[in-house]
Tab-separated table of C-alpha atoms in Angstrom:
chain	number	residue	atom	x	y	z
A	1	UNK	CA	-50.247	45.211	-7.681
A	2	UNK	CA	-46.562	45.436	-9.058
A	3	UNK	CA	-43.922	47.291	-6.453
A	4	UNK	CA	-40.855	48.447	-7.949
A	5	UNK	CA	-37.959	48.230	-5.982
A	6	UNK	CA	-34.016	49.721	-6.106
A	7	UNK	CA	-33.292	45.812	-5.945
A	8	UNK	CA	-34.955	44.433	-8.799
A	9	UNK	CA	-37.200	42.661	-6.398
A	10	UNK	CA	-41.280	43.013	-8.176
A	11	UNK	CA	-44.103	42.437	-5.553
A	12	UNK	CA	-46.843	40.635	-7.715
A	13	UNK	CA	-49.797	38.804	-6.553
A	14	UNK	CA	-48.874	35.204	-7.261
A	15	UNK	CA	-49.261	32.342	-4.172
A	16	UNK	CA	-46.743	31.219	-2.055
A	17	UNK	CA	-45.681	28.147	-2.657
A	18	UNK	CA	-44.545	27.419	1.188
A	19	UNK	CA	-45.036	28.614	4.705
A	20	UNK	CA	-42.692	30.363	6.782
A	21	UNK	CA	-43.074	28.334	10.486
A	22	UNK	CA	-40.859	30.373	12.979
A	23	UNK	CA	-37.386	31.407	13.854
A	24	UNK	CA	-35.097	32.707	16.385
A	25	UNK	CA	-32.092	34.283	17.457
A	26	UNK	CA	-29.087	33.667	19.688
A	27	UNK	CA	-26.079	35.506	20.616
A	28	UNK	CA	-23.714	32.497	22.255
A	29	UNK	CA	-21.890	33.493	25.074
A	30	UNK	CA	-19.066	31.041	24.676
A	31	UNK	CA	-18.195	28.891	21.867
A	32	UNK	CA	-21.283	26.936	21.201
A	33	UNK	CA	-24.957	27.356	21.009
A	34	UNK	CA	-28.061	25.403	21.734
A	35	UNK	CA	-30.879	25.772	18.925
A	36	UNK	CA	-34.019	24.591	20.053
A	37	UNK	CA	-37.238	23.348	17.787
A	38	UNK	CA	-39.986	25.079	19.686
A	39	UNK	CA	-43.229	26.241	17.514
A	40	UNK	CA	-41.425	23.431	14.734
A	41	UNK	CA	-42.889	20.516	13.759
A	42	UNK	CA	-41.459	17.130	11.614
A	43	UNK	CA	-40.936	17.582	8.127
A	44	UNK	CA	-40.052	21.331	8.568
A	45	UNK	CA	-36.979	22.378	6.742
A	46	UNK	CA	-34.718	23.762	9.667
A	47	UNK	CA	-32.253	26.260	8.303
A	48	UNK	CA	-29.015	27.755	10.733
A	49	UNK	CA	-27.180	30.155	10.054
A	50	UNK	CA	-23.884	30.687	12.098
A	51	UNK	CA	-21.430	33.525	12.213
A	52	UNK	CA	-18.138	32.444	13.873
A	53	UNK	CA	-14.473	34.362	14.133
A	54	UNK	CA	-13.838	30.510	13.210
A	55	UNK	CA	-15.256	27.520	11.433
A	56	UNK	CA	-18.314	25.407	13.063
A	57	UNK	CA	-18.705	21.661	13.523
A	58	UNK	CA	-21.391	19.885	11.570
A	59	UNK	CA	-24.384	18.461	14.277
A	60	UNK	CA	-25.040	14.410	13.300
A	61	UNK	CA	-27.114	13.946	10.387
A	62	UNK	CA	-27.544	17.762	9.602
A	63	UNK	CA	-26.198	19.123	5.978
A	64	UNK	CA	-23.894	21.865	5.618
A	65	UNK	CA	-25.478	23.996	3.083
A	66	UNK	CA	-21.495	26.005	2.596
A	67	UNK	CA	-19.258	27.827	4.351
A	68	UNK	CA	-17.984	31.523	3.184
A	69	UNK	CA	-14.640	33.160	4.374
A	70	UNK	CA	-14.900	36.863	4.408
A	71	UNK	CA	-12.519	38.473	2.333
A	72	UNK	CA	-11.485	41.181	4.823
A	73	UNK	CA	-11.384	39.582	8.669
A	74	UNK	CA	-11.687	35.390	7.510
A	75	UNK	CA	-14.184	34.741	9.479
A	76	UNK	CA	-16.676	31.933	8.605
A	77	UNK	CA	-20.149	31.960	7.560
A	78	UNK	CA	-21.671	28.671	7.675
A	79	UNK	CA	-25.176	27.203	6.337
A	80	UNK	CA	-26.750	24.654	8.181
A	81	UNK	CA	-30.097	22.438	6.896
A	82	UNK	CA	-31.702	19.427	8.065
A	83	UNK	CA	-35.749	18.315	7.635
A	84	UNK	CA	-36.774	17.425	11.083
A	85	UNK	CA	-37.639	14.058	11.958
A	86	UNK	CA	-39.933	12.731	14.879
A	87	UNK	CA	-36.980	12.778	17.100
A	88	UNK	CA	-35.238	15.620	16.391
A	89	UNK	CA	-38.603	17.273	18.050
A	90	UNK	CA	-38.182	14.978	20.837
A	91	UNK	CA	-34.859	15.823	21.386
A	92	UNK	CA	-35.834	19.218	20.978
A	93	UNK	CA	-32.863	21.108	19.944
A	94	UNK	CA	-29.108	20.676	18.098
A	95	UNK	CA	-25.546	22.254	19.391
A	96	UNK	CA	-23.018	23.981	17.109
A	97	UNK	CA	-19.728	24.594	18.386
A	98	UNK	CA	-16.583	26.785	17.486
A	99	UNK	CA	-13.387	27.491	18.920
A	100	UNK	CA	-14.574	31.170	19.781
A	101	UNK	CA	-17.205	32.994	20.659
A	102	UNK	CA	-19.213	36.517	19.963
A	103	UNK	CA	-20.919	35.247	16.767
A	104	UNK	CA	-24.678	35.676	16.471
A	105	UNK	CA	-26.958	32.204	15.326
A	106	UNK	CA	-30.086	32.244	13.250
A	107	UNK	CA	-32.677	29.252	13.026
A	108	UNK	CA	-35.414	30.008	10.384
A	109	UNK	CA	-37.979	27.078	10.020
A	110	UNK	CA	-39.877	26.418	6.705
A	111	UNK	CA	-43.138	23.825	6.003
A	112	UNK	CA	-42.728	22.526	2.609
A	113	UNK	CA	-39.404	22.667	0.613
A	114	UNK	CA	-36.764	19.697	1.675
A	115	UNK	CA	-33.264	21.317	-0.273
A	116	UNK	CA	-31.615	24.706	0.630
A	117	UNK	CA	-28.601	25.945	-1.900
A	118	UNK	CA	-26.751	29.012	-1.437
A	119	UNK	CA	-27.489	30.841	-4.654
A	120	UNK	CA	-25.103	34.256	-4.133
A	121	UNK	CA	-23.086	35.929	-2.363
A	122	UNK	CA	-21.953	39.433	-1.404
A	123	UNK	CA	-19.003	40.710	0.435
A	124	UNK	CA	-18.588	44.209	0.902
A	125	UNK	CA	-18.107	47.647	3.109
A	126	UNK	CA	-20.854	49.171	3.789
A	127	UNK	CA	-23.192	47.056	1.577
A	128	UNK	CA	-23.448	43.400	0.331
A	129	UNK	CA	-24.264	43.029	-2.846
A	130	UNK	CA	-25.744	39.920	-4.081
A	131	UNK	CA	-25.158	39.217	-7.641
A	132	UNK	CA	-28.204	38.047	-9.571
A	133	UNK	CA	-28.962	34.357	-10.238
A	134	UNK	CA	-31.846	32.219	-12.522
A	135	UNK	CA	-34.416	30.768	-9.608
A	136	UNK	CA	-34.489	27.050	-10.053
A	137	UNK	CA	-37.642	25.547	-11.500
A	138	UNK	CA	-38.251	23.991	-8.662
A	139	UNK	CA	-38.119	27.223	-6.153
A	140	UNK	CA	-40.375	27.117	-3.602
A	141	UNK	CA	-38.516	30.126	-1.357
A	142	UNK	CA	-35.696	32.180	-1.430
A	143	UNK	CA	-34.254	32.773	2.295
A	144	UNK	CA	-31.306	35.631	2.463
A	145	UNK	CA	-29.366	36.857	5.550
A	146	UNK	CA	-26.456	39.564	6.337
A	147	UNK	CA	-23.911	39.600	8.742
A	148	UNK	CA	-21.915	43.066	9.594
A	149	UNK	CA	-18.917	42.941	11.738
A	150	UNK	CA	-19.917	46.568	13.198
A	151	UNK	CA	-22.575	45.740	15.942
A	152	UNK	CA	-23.546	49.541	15.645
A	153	UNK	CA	-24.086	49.142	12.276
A	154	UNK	CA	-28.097	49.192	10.796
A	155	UNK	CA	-28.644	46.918	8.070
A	156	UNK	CA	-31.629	47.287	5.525
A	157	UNK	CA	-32.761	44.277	3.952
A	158	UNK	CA	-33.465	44.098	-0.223
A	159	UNK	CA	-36.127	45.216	-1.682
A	160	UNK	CA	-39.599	43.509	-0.471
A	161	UNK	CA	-38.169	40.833	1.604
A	162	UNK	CA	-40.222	39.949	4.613
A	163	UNK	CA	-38.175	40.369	7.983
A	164	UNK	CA	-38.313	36.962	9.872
A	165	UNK	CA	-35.424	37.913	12.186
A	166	UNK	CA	-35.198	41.927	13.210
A	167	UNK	CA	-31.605	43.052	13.393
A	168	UNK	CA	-30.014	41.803	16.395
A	169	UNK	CA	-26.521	42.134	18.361
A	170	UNK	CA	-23.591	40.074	19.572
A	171	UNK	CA	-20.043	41.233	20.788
A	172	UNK	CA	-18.810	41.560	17.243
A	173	UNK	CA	-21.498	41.280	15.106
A	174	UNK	CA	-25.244	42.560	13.709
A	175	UNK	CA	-27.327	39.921	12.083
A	176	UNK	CA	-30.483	39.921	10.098
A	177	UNK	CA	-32.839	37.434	8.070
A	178	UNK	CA	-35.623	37.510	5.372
A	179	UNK	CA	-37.451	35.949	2.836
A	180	UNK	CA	-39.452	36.403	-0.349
A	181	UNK	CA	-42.074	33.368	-0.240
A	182	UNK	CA	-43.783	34.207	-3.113
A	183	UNK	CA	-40.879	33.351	-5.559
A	184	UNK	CA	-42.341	35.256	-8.732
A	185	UNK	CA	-41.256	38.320	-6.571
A	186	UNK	CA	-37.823	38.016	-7.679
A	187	UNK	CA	-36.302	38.673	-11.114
A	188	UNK	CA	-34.288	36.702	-12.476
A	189	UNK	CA	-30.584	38.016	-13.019
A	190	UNK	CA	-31.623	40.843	-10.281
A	191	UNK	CA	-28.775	41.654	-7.745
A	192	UNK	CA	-30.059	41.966	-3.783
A	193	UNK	CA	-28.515	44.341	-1.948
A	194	UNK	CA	-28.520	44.540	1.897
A	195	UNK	CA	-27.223	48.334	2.924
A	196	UNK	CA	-25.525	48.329	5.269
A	197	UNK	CA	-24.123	52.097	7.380
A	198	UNK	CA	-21.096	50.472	9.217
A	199	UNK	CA	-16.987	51.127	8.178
A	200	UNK	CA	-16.842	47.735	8.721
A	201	UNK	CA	-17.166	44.503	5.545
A	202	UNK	CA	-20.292	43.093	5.675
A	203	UNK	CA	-21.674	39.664	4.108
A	204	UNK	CA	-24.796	38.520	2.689
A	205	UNK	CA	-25.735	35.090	0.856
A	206	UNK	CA	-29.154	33.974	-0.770
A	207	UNK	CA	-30.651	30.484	0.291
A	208	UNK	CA	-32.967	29.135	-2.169
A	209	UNK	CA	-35.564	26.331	-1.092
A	210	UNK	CA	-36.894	24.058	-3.188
């Protein structure tokens, strides 16, 4: 069955060409934050995302995806990957650190893609629109996430994403993140929108895994 959407997102009945493993939240209560692995395994594609007043230091041998500066405040978005190894599991978690605190982390884990690229962007007040983009022939999932500066802010995610991680608080921020696993869901050249209700700028970026 085909779902129309506001978003340009199509629900169609084509398989998923990975798995969705787990995620989690965290709202640091200082300047750094301990991620752990539980419910991952190795070869999962661990993605992070961190929203800092400030910049965040890369972990040892993970991959920053990009960084975003908001337009309004400057704070920092940034995208974190890495495909988990034997030992990483062992260990069983990574730190990021800032030089402030109040953000809100996200950990989403995947089982079969290897490469996350930030495909769009969106920086607005009170919604973040993504602008449309042509899915890579190699898709195998397209991640997205939204960040509003107002914590009292509800944020509604595009179209016929799946929710992976609900809306949740910190001091200055409400974060959010979703997928569409079945890729053939999304249009290409389709803008995603994440509505947002706050007077505050919010931002939004797609994550494409392939």
């Amino acid at each position: 069955m085909t779902v129309p959407s506001a978003f340009g997102v199509l629900a169609s009945g084509s398989a998923a060409s990975t798995s969705f493993v787990t995620a989690a939240s965290y709202t640091p209560g200082g300047a750094s934050q301990v991620v752990t692995f539980a419910g991952a395994a190795a070869g999962n594609l661990a993605l992070v995302v961190v929203s800092f007043a400030s910049g965040t230091a890369t972990p040892a041998g993970w991959t920053l995806v990009g960084s975003y500066t908001w337009v309004t405040f400057g704070y920092v978005q940034s995208v974190y990957s890495k495909v988990l190894t034997s030992g990483d599991i062992s260990t069983g978690s990574v730190t990021f650190t800032s030089t402030q605190n109040g953000g809100t982390v996200m950990a989403a884990f995947y089982a079969g893609p290897t490469v996350a690229t930030i495909v769009s962007t969106g920086d607005g007040t009170p919604d973040a629109a993504m602008p449309g983009f042509t899915k890579n022939a190699a898709c195998k999932a397209l991640v997205a996430y939204a960040t509003d500066r107002n914590p009292t802010s509800s944020i509604t995610a595009p179209g016929t994403m799946t929710a992976r991680i609900a809306p949740f608080v910190s001091s200055f921020f409400v974060s959010r993140l979703d997928d569409i696993l079945t890729v053939s869901n999304y249009t290409n050249g389709s803008t995603l929108t994440y509505a947002g209700t706050g007077i505050f700028a919010i931002v939004g970026q797609v994550i494409e895994l392939t």
